[in-house]
Amino acid sequence: MYGGDEVSAIVVDLGFHTCKAGYAGEDAPKAVFPSEVGSIDQMEVDDTDKSDKNSGSALDSKSKGKRKLYVGSQDMGFRRDHMEVLSPIKDGIVVDWDMVENIWDHALSSYKLNIIYLTCYGAISVPPPNIKLKILLTGRKCLLIDPKEHPMLLAEPCFNTQLQREKSAEIMFEKYQVPALFLAKNAVLTSFASGRATSLVVDSGGGSTTVAPVHDGYVLQKAVATSPVGGEFLTDCLLKSLEHKGLPIKPRYAFKRKEIRPGEFQVVDLDFPNTTESYKLYSQRVIVGDIKECVCRVPDTPYDETSYSNIPMTPYELPDGQTIEIGADRFKIPDVLFNPSLVQTIPGMENSLETLSFVRGLPQMVIESINKCDVDIRRELFSSILLAGGTASMQQLKERLEKDLLEETPQAARVKVLASGNATERRFRVPLVYYNCNRFRLMLETNLSVNTAFGSVGAYWHLLVPSSKCGSPSLSEFSCLSPHALLLQIYIYSRFINLYAVVMTGMKSMELLISNANAPNMLSCSTY
Amino acid sequence: MANAASGTAVHDDCKLKFLELKAKRNYRFIIFKIEGQQVVVEKLGSPGDSYDDFTASLPPNECRYAVFDFDFITNENCQKSKIYFIAWSPDTSKVRMKMVYASSKDRFKRELDGIQVELQATDPSEMSFDIIKARAY
């Protein structure tokens, strides 16, 4: 019933630094935007609020109920007073699901969905109370799809916990009512995308670097190695290093650049005392991140201060027109990936890695990970090391890693590091968007019984029904049915809600239109 | 019979031809491809064909599975043969194709009982004759 290529699956990968979303089978993600979210507390700061916040993380998200979140490159690019920049992910684990929902909303589409939510909460004959048109009309979405019609594939990190999976499934089924959901490990996807069922995936992304062996399509969990040194970390190192050299990075919002005469520009500093520290850092990181991508290069041999002291400088023009010159840092910063102890020589970053003794360089992580695998597959892993993630597309990283590994591996091993041909692909961790929907489809057609054939897949297949607020049968009423019937019933059920929503909004839409004629984003209502 | 990972089935002919290769030694190699949701036999090599004939039969821009029957003489001077399974997915092929082939491989391989060595190759150097020889002993 979901079969056929005409319904393509949606793939969403929420990374530490960027969130990627797109259609399965396409070459690049349709939507790419920062994973960080801007937040303004709507609530006036009062004492009860403060005490709530201190009382624990579980309450935390509730007490922040009245904050307004801004998602997406456009919204984040605009400076607002008191806007804090927060990340929903910490150490690869989602800590704030409210933000994640907002990010998913942004990536998919939310207005249809919210109408359904509204009707769910009100009784059929009574107009739904407290209609908040605001939610209805946040229509600045990236994919503009109805999540109810598309199977969903979420890429998850290798070390995702059971709890995280449950929560993602819950939101996906209850809130977005996706017809089907699959959570795939991103290392497996990378491996498949390169045509290999067995490989060692070195994924160096924004927040961390992960080395994961994949064998016949499964991640060997015990051999996964991670380190906190990722793109963001290198960006911070570069930022600190530049500041130390007396080259402060002026965020884009902090000045105005006017052309006073043709070819001549005048920079006027602006002062916004209400800008938060975190937003300033965010804007600086955007710039420094670009400097890093433009000039940095992994050195061919381990970095040492003396031989790189006379390296020619590379110019980079900052947004305010000032040109800075970057010398040894070009090589020193990327070398932190290979030799984390270098951090101690970067002013301002000395204590950033408290557990420095546990953080190893990239080649050591690779070797350690391979050595934890079965002897029989080590040779194969050495000969198919795949690079993925944004940081891994750094110039010369592939060559350096290959060279370092050759020096440290047993003679018989044939080391081969592979990176996908084009840097964009690598950056978006190749795998995701290309994931074929066949695997998916089959699972749907043959239903849940397939799971057993898959072993672990069964563990994160959850079928949840909408919450009881909607007056739906509870989960236990469904559980006596065969998987097939269950799926069918849920399908019909979601159809019903859909229909109901249309009827409800059909009646209500005129009223809404009239009562909110002044609302600026009214247009999206006309779809109904 | 639809199956596991990618929804790709295996045509019975694949198993029969593989059995012939294994038991009767009718073929030097078999090349399989995925067509319309199932794995089918694309090409059969006659027993007289060489390894070069085999590599020349693999398309440079498309993924394939292949089985090759390798004859060699061991250090102890005894005539032996080994059956190789090769997953060919060149870098230049389409990502979707690579995905389908990689995710169906495990299941397909299990259908072919009697494979001794398994290789995955993304460019010709990864399945050069030297490597085949090195894996035989």
XYZ file of C-alpha atoms in Angstrom:
665
model
C 0.000 0.000 0.000
C 2.951 2.333 0.377
C 4.768 0.693 -2.443
C 5.702 2.169 -5.732
C 8.455 4.549 -6.512
C 6.114 7.467 -6.822
C 6.076 7.909 -3.054
C 9.627 8.657 -2.171
C 10.911 8.364 1.326
C 12.100 11.413 3.193
C 15.542 11.296 4.705
C 16.474 13.482 7.640
C 19.879 13.632 9.217
C 20.147 15.863 12.231
C 23.818 16.440 12.727
C 25.595 18.428 15.380
C 26.303 21.318 13.091
C 23.810 21.098 10.247
C 20.528 19.358 9.628
C 20.110 17.766 6.232
C 16.784 16.748 4.757
C 15.766 15.543 1.349
C 14.174 12.864 -0.756
C 15.534 9.341 -0.973
C 17.229 8.645 -4.258
C 18.306 12.208 -4.941
C 21.884 13.299 -5.232
C 21.980 15.995 -2.595
C 19.808 17.054 0.310
C 17.092 19.576 -0.504
C 17.392 21.434 2.748
C 20.564 22.163 4.652
C 20.436 24.477 7.633
C 22.144 24.926 10.991
C 21.130 22.559 13.774
C 21.526 25.335 16.245
C 18.400 27.143 17.269
C 17.867 30.717 18.359
C 15.693 31.115 21.404
C 14.076 34.102 23.039
C 12.364 33.658 26.349
C 8.913 35.148 26.014
C 8.346 34.918 29.707
C 9.294 37.825 31.889
C 11.940 36.639 34.236
C 10.260 35.954 37.516
C 11.260 33.983 40.519
C 9.067 30.938 39.974
C 10.559 30.482 36.572
C 14.041 30.540 37.958
C 13.326 28.004 40.613
C 11.750 25.780 37.980
C 14.842 25.859 35.909
C 17.006 24.832 38.761
C 14.856 21.932 39.736
C 16.083 19.558 37.118
C 16.436 18.928 33.451
C 13.125 17.107 33.156
C 11.234 20.194 34.137
C 13.495 22.394 32.176
C 11.848 21.978 28.829
C 8.420 22.595 30.339
C 9.424 25.769 32.077
C 10.753 27.106 28.841
C 7.358 26.550 27.287
C 6.937 30.160 26.404
C 10.141 30.696 24.579
C 10.131 31.424 20.900
C 12.447 29.424 18.730
C 14.036 30.481 15.492
C 15.233 27.810 13.121
C 16.941 27.899 9.750
C 19.778 29.799 8.147
C 17.611 32.812 7.459
C 16.214 33.196 10.920
C 19.551 32.520 12.501
C 21.274 35.038 10.274
C 19.119 37.817 11.680
C 20.214 39.324 14.934
C 17.563 39.720 17.595
C 17.782 41.206 21.048
C 18.248 38.623 23.782
C 18.311 35.724 21.340
C 20.372 32.910 22.725
C 21.816 30.298 20.399
C 21.277 26.820 21.748
C 22.055 23.410 20.404
C 19.622 20.539 20.902
C 22.478 18.063 20.764
C 25.153 17.521 23.331
C 27.850 14.888 22.921
C 25.917 13.374 20.061
C 22.814 12.870 22.155
C 19.667 14.931 21.845
C 19.038 16.824 25.057
C 16.205 19.101 24.036
C 13.399 17.411 22.113
C 11.380 20.564 21.898
C 14.063 22.080 19.697
C 14.353 18.928 17.668
C 10.640 19.100 16.944
C 11.084 22.649 15.785
C 13.944 21.638 13.542
C 11.924 18.804 12.043
C 8.998 21.171 11.580
C 11.245 23.475 9.709
C 12.663 20.726 7.564
C 9.313 19.202 6.668
C 6.177 21.192 6.855
C 4.052 21.998 9.760
C 0.863 23.739 8.950
C -1.243 20.783 7.847
C -0.065 18.943 10.795
C -0.982 21.593 13.253
C -4.488 21.746 11.938
C -4.800 18.099 12.718
C -3.474 18.720 16.125
C -6.013 21.375 16.739
C -8.882 19.199 15.682
C -7.608 16.379 17.756
C -7.750 18.376 20.896
C -11.249 19.703 20.367
C -14.399 17.628 20.194
C -16.110 17.196 16.847
C -19.111 19.373 17.481
C -17.393 22.020 19.541
C -15.011 24.381 17.827
C -11.523 23.615 19.023
C -10.613 25.885 21.889
C -7.605 28.126 21.913
C -6.804 28.029 18.255
C -3.422 29.564 17.890
C -3.129 30.671 14.352
C 0.457 31.456 15.001
C 1.355 27.807 14.852
C -0.793 27.235 11.844
C 1.005 29.758 9.825
C 4.638 29.195 10.465
C 4.936 28.272 6.830
C 8.568 28.832 5.956
C 9.411 25.261 5.504
C 12.067 23.591 3.490
C 10.542 20.509 1.935
C 6.890 21.449 2.107
C 5.641 17.949 2.272
C 2.959 16.269 4.231
C 4.815 13.858 6.497
C 1.783 11.583 6.591
C 2.351 10.598 2.998
C 6.010 9.766 3.063
C 7.926 7.018 4.772
C 10.652 8.556 6.889
C 14.262 7.559 7.249
C 16.206 9.091 10.100
C 19.954 8.787 10.216
C 21.186 8.255 13.732
C 24.664 8.229 15.240
C 26.216 4.836 15.970
C 26.000 5.286 19.706
C 22.359 6.320 19.833
C 20.619 4.927 22.884
C 17.414 2.967 23.026
C 15.728 5.859 24.740
C 16.633 8.265 21.997
C 15.221 5.945 19.380
C 12.008 5.532 21.276
C 11.609 9.235 21.618
C 12.271 9.873 17.920
C 9.782 7.182 16.983
C 7.218 8.593 19.338
C 7.440 12.055 17.889
C 7.513 10.810 14.339
C 4.439 8.634 14.722
C 2.429 10.743 17.101
C 3.164 14.193 15.947
C 3.986 13.759 12.284
C 2.010 10.559 11.815
C 4.463 9.188 9.318
C 3.238 5.973 7.699
C 6.546 4.265 8.352
C 9.786 5.053 10.055
C 13.225 3.592 9.891
C 16.250 4.584 11.870
C 19.505 3.740 10.186
C 23.003 4.165 11.513
C 24.781 6.748 9.482
C 27.932 4.653 9.241
C 25.950 1.910 7.509
C 24.478 4.399 5.097
C 27.896 5.792 4.247
C 29.161 2.314 3.653
C 26.264 1.338 1.408
C 26.506 4.555 -0.522
C 30.021 3.665 -1.537
C 28.878 0.221 -2.620
C 30.443 -1.683 0.242
C 28.775 -3.789 2.847
C 32.023 -4.036 4.802
C 34.137 -0.987 5.518
C 35.569 1.236 8.189
C 33.750 4.547 8.263
C 35.691 7.552 9.535
C 33.063 10.193 10.105
C 34.464 13.542 11.079
C 31.568 15.892 11.513
C 30.825 19.129 13.321
C 30.694 17.909 16.883
C 32.782 14.785 16.970
C 34.803 12.271 15.054
C 33.585 8.688 14.971
C 35.344 5.643 13.618
C 32.936 2.762 13.078
C 33.567 -0.602 11.452
C 30.665 -1.892 9.379
C 30.472 -5.566 8.537
C 27.878 -6.907 6.131
C 25.662 -3.958 6.819
C 25.921 -3.949 10.586
C 27.926 -1.642 12.796
C 30.267 -3.509 15.112
C 29.300 -1.531 18.181
C 32.095 -2.659 20.438
C 34.759 -1.396 18.110
C 33.369 2.097 17.606
C 35.811 4.837 18.615
C 34.811 8.463 19.138
C 36.573 11.679 19.955
C 35.214 15.149 20.660
C 37.511 16.758 18.117
C 35.278 17.810 15.261
C 34.764 20.768 12.969
C 33.363 23.068 15.626
C 36.296 22.334 17.864
C 38.775 23.235 15.143
C 36.815 26.395 14.418
C 37.058 27.378 18.073
C 40.796 26.716 18.045
C 41.225 28.947 15.027
C 39.037 31.661 16.540
C 41.020 31.676 19.777
C 44.274 31.616 17.935
C 43.296 34.588 15.759
C 42.067 36.546 18.747
C 45.309 35.893 20.516
C 47.196 37.322 17.566
C 45.147 40.500 17.858
C 42.797 39.755 15.007
C 39.325 39.914 16.492
C 36.573 38.652 14.221
C 33.800 41.188 13.891
C 30.414 39.499 13.543
C 28.476 40.502 10.445
C 25.716 42.252 12.385
C 28.152 44.475 14.257
C 28.946 46.817 11.399
C 27.476 48.409 8.344
C 29.421 48.704 5.132
C 28.565 51.580 2.848
C 29.936 52.484 -0.536
C 30.767 56.142 -0.127
C 32.416 56.500 -3.491
C 32.551 53.891 -6.235
C 35.023 51.270 -5.112
C 35.488 52.818 -1.734
C 33.772 51.474 1.331
C 33.206 52.836 4.742
C 32.664 50.587 7.693
C 30.467 51.881 10.466
C 30.452 50.003 13.708
C 27.061 49.350 15.188
C 26.405 48.654 18.781
C 23.741 46.271 19.994
C 24.097 45.950 23.744
C 21.290 43.379 23.941
C 22.963 40.806 21.747
C 23.744 37.685 23.681
C 27.203 36.258 24.015
C 26.114 33.008 22.392
C 24.779 34.733 19.306
C 28.018 36.688 18.976
C 29.955 33.454 19.161
C 27.631 31.842 16.641
C 28.166 34.653 14.121
C 31.897 34.578 14.681
C 31.937 30.862 14.124
C 30.164 31.283 10.800
C 33.006 33.517 9.632
C 35.847 31.545 11.161
C 34.333 28.341 9.833
C 34.587 29.811 6.364
C 38.194 30.866 6.939
C 38.927 27.330 8.031
C 37.324 25.824 4.964
C 39.121 28.238 2.654
C 42.680 28.244 3.906
C 43.264 25.287 6.185
C 45.105 22.252 4.969
C 46.297 19.163 6.737
C 50.117 19.143 6.841
C 51.861 16.224 5.154
C 53.973 15.511 8.223
C 53.238 16.126 11.901
C 53.212 19.816 12.654
C 56.142 21.366 14.450
C 56.601 24.975 15.350
C 60.060 25.495 13.897
C 59.653 24.146 10.403
C 56.365 25.949 9.874
C 57.477 29.320 11.260
C 58.517 30.589 7.846
C 55.509 29.368 5.952
C 54.096 31.920 3.476
C 50.987 33.737 4.686
C 47.644 33.264 3.005
C 45.364 36.275 2.798
C 41.669 36.123 3.650
C 39.243 39.000 3.341
C 36.844 39.375 6.247
C 33.282 40.587 5.667
C 34.231 44.081 6.849
C 36.807 44.384 4.114
C 39.797 43.914 6.344
C 42.302 41.398 5.033
C 44.001 39.081 7.472
C 46.974 36.848 6.847
C 47.083 33.341 8.149
C 50.387 31.562 8.370
C 51.298 28.538 10.435
C 47.764 28.210 11.786
C 46.673 26.993 8.388
C 48.484 23.756 9.153
C 48.491 23.758 12.895
C 44.712 23.774 13.399
C 43.907 20.779 11.185
C 46.782 18.851 12.718
C 44.859 18.862 16.002
C 42.814 16.057 14.435
C 45.927 13.940 14.170
C 47.592 15.081 17.330
C 45.104 16.404 19.907
C 47.827 17.355 22.371
C 48.640 20.309 20.094
C 45.640 21.996 21.704
C 47.772 22.809 24.701
C 49.852 25.163 22.605
C 46.844 27.134 21.390
C 46.228 30.063 23.719
C 42.769 29.997 25.255
C 42.129 26.357 24.410
C 44.567 24.745 26.846
C 41.934 23.281 29.078
C 39.287 22.561 26.499
C 39.937 18.862 26.481
C 39.849 17.847 30.105
C 40.133 14.242 29.219
C 42.964 14.820 26.841
C 44.627 11.587 27.785
C 41.671 9.694 26.348
C 41.525 11.607 23.105
C 43.640 10.051 20.424
C 44.593 11.161 16.973
C 42.764 9.938 13.919
C 45.237 7.229 12.865
C 45.335 5.796 16.382
C 41.553 5.701 16.508
C 41.443 3.833 13.209
C 44.003 1.281 14.296
C 42.446 0.821 17.691
C 39.030 0.315 16.164
C 40.284 -2.210 13.652
C 42.189 -4.099 16.299
C 39.004 -4.548 18.264
C 37.423 -6.353 15.312
C 37.703 -9.977 14.387
C 41.035 -10.946 12.846
C 39.333 -12.238 9.704
C 37.895 -8.919 8.657
C 40.784 -6.638 9.597
C 42.416 -6.923 6.234
C 39.235 -5.922 4.492
C 38.663 -2.998 6.833
C 42.162 -1.670 6.209
C 41.555 -1.734 2.501
C 38.279 0.143 2.626
C 38.462 3.095 4.954
C 35.732 5.539 4.014
C 35.811 9.212 4.849
C 32.574 11.016 5.603
C 31.447 14.250 7.198
C 32.358 17.878 6.693
C 35.695 17.940 8.468
C 36.881 14.912 6.520
C 36.714 16.915 3.316
C 39.595 19.076 4.536
C 42.343 19.301 1.953
C 44.990 16.618 2.164
C 43.295 14.812 5.009
C 42.891 11.646 2.986
C 46.531 11.587 1.912
C 47.813 12.241 5.405
C 45.637 9.595 6.986
C 46.711 7.061 4.412
C 50.351 7.879 4.988
C 50.124 7.728 8.777
C 48.292 4.435 8.620
C 50.815 2.897 6.262
C 53.545 3.656 8.762
C 51.732 2.021 11.612
C 50.027 -0.988 10.128
C 51.330 -4.506 9.678
C 53.117 -5.128 6.430
C 50.558 -7.454 4.942
C 47.714 -4.977 5.227
C 46.837 -3.042 2.151
C 45.694 0.358 3.323
C 43.270 2.238 1.182
C 41.453 5.382 2.220
C 38.522 6.290 0.048
C 36.725 9.552 -0.127
C 33.837 10.133 -2.408
C 34.836 12.075 -5.476
C 33.117 15.252 -4.688
C 33.473 17.286 -1.571
C 29.786 18.124 -1.331
C 28.856 14.503 -1.208
C 31.353 13.804 1.487
C 30.199 16.769 3.419
C 26.635 15.586 3.552
C 27.859 12.245 4.708
C 26.936 10.892 1.302
C 24.756 8.212 2.546
C 21.701 9.740 3.593
C 19.879 11.095 0.830
C 20.736 8.349 -1.458
C 19.312 5.683 0.652
C 17.221 3.584 -1.626
C 13.669 3.244 -0.653
C 13.580 -0.407 -1.576
C 14.719 -1.636 1.736
C 12.126 0.465 3.245
C 9.417 -0.574 0.946
C 9.991 -4.188 1.503
C 9.682 -3.755 5.187
C 6.395 -2.105 4.656
C 5.061 -4.647 2.241
C 6.003 -7.670 4.215
C 5.321 -5.804 7.398
C 6.872 -6.320 10.703
C 7.620 -9.980 10.255
C 10.723 -8.976 8.357
C 12.186 -7.646 11.508
C 13.107 -10.974 12.893
C 15.133 -11.721 9.832
C 17.001 -8.566 10.587
C 17.704 -9.026 14.212
C 18.448 -5.628 15.568
C 16.184 -3.819 13.187
C 13.245 -5.059 15.159
C 14.472 -3.189 18.162
C 13.835 0.173 16.742
C 10.759 -0.404 14.787
C 8.013 1.069 16.795
C 4.473 1.404 15.771
C 2.727 3.797 17.990
C -0.774 5.053 17.705
C -1.735 8.650 18.248
C -2.124 9.603 21.848
C -5.346 8.963 23.633
C -6.205 12.619 23.599
C -7.382 12.044 20.072
C -9.809 9.460 21.319
C -7.948 6.706 19.585
C -7.959 3.098 20.679
C -5.133 2.493 23.068
C -2.071 0.555 22.120
C -3.309 -2.546 23.884
C -6.355 -2.767 21.688
C -4.126 -2.973 18.703
C -1.633 -5.365 20.045
C -3.815 -8.434 19.639
C -3.943 -7.906 15.905
C -1.474 -9.350 13.477
C 1.200 -6.930 12.373
C -0.419 -6.624 9.006
C -3.777 -5.750 10.394
C -2.154 -3.383 12.805
C -0.431 -1.494 10.077
C -3.577 -1.412 8.000
C -5.589 -0.149 10.865
C -3.161 2.588 11.627
C -3.157 3.526 8.041
C -6.926 3.770 7.904
C -6.897 5.592 11.156
C -4.553 8.235 9.879
C -6.668 8.600 6.760
C -9.637 9.218 8.961
C -7.935 11.935 10.888
C -6.853 13.502 7.699
C -10.386 13.580 6.378
C -11.661 14.879 9.630
C -9.145 17.643 9.579
C -10.184 18.712 6.149
C -13.816 18.780 7.144
C -13.078 20.720 10.265
C -10.904 23.233 8.590
C -13.349 23.509 5.759
C -15.902 24.786 8.218
C -13.517 26.833 10.202
C -11.294 28.301 7.595
C -13.620 31.146 6.689
C -13.918 32.224 10.264
C -10.226 32.019 10.740
C -9.596 33.997 7.642
C -11.912 36.696 8.774
C -10.784 36.857 12.353
C -7.158 36.991 11.412
C -7.217 39.017 8.253
C -4.413 41.120 9.603
C -2.062 38.249 10.226
C 0.826 38.654 7.808
C 1.346 35.030 6.834
C -2.259 34.244 6.177
C -1.653 32.780 2.768
C -0.938 29.273 3.831
C -4.498 28.821 4.955
C -5.691 28.974 1.401
C -4.364 25.507 0.752
C -7.466 24.271 2.467
C 10.398 -14.600 -3.087
C 10.974 -11.159 -1.778
C 13.556 -10.963 0.888
C 15.414 -9.049 3.468
C 17.500 -5.999 3.107
C 16.531 -4.200 -0.045
C 13.510 -6.079 -1.253
C 15.513 -7.744 -3.965
C 14.673 -11.334 -4.780
C 16.983 -13.966 -6.236
C 15.982 -15.690 -9.447
C 16.192 -19.497 -9.277
C 18.352 -19.517 -12.361
C 21.157 -17.890 -10.356
C 21.282 -20.805 -7.961
C 21.082 -23.415 -10.722
C 23.831 -21.854 -12.787
C 25.987 -21.508 -9.705
C 25.488 -25.182 -8.897
C 26.563 -26.063 -12.417
C 29.669 -23.939 -12.022
C 30.450 -25.576 -8.735
C 29.631 -29.210 -9.462
C 29.905 -29.688 -13.199
C 32.369 -26.861 -13.825
C 30.465 -25.861 -16.929
C 31.392 -22.198 -16.617
C 34.476 -20.213 -15.734
C 32.503 -17.310 -14.357
C 28.988 -15.991 -13.913
C 28.012 -12.352 -13.840
C 24.810 -11.374 -12.074
C 22.871 -8.178 -12.155
C 19.860 -6.734 -10.415
C 17.017 -6.171 -12.780
C 13.485 -5.294 -11.805
C 13.801 -6.105 -8.120
C 15.562 -9.411 -8.583
C 19.015 -10.800 -9.157
C 19.349 -12.484 -12.552
C 22.177 -14.068 -14.524
C 23.661 -11.642 -17.008
C 26.539 -13.512 -18.543
C 28.148 -16.946 -18.430
C 31.799 -17.569 -19.225
C 32.927 -20.743 -20.925
C 35.468 -22.927 -19.077
C 38.236 -21.854 -21.437
C 37.935 -18.151 -20.612
C 40.746 -16.374 -18.783
C 40.647 -13.922 -15.909
C 41.073 -11.066 -18.348
C 38.011 -12.184 -20.265
C 36.177 -12.092 -16.985
C 37.262 -8.577 -15.987
C 36.490 -7.344 -19.477
C 32.917 -8.557 -19.045
C 32.295 -6.289 -16.074
C 30.826 -2.949 -17.138
C 33.033 -0.008 -16.088
C 30.168 2.175 -14.893
C 27.691 -0.217 -13.403
C 27.572 -2.469 -10.377
C 27.510 -6.251 -10.707
C 27.940 -9.367 -8.665
C 30.233 -12.003 -10.090
C 31.421 -15.502 -9.308
C 34.761 -16.667 -10.653
C 36.178 -20.153 -10.524
C 39.933 -19.781 -10.070
C 42.273 -22.668 -10.945
C 45.743 -22.609 -9.474
C 48.617 -24.817 -8.444
C 49.626 -24.751 -4.810
C 53.162 -24.672 -3.474
C 52.915 -28.385 -2.972
C 52.283 -28.686 -6.680
C 48.737 -29.768 -6.471
C 45.947 -28.626 -8.727
C 43.229 -26.761 -6.870
C 40.399 -24.381 -7.497
C 38.600 -21.799 -5.435
C 35.329 -19.999 -6.043
C 35.478 -16.231 -5.675
C 32.554 -13.960 -5.084
C 33.163 -10.407 -6.248
C 30.963 -7.431 -5.527
C 31.818 -4.966 -8.259
C 30.674 -1.407 -7.571
C 32.808 1.123 -9.408
C 33.042 4.643 -7.997
C 31.555 6.013 -11.170
C 28.297 4.107 -10.891
C 25.160 5.753 -9.608
C 24.814 6.035 -5.857
C 21.402 4.495 -5.909
C 22.787 1.494 -7.700
C 25.620 1.151 -5.224
C 23.120 1.289 -2.402
C 20.920 -1.416 -3.881
C 23.840 -3.712 -4.612
C 25.514 -3.227 -1.264
C 22.350 -3.785 0.721
C 21.320 -6.879 -1.240
C 24.725 -8.487 -1.229
C 24.565 -10.217 2.096
C 21.369 -12.004 1.267
C 22.394 -12.963 -2.262
C 25.700 -14.345 -1.059
C 23.894 -16.619 1.313
C 21.983 -18.135 -1.572
C 25.192 -19.238 -3.214
C 26.477 -22.021 -1.068
C 30.133 -22.810 -1.623
C 31.848 -19.468 -2.026
C 35.360 -19.609 -0.646
C 36.695 -16.097 -1.053
C 34.836 -12.849 -1.092
C 36.082 -9.577 -2.532
C 34.595 -6.152 -2.867
C 36.011 -3.970 -5.570
C 35.404 -0.346 -6.431
C 38.077 -0.056 -9.083
C 40.010 -2.551 -11.233
C 43.103 -2.369 -9.005
C 41.130 -3.892 -6.142
C 40.490 -7.045 -8.111
C 43.734 -7.343 -10.023
C 45.022 -10.816 -10.757
C 47.722 -10.403 -8.105
C 45.147 -9.887 -5.425
C 43.154 -12.889 -6.603
C 46.311 -14.975 -6.429
C 47.261 -13.625 -3.033
C 43.891 -14.594 -1.600
C 44.033 -18.128 -3.004
C 46.752 -19.482 -0.745
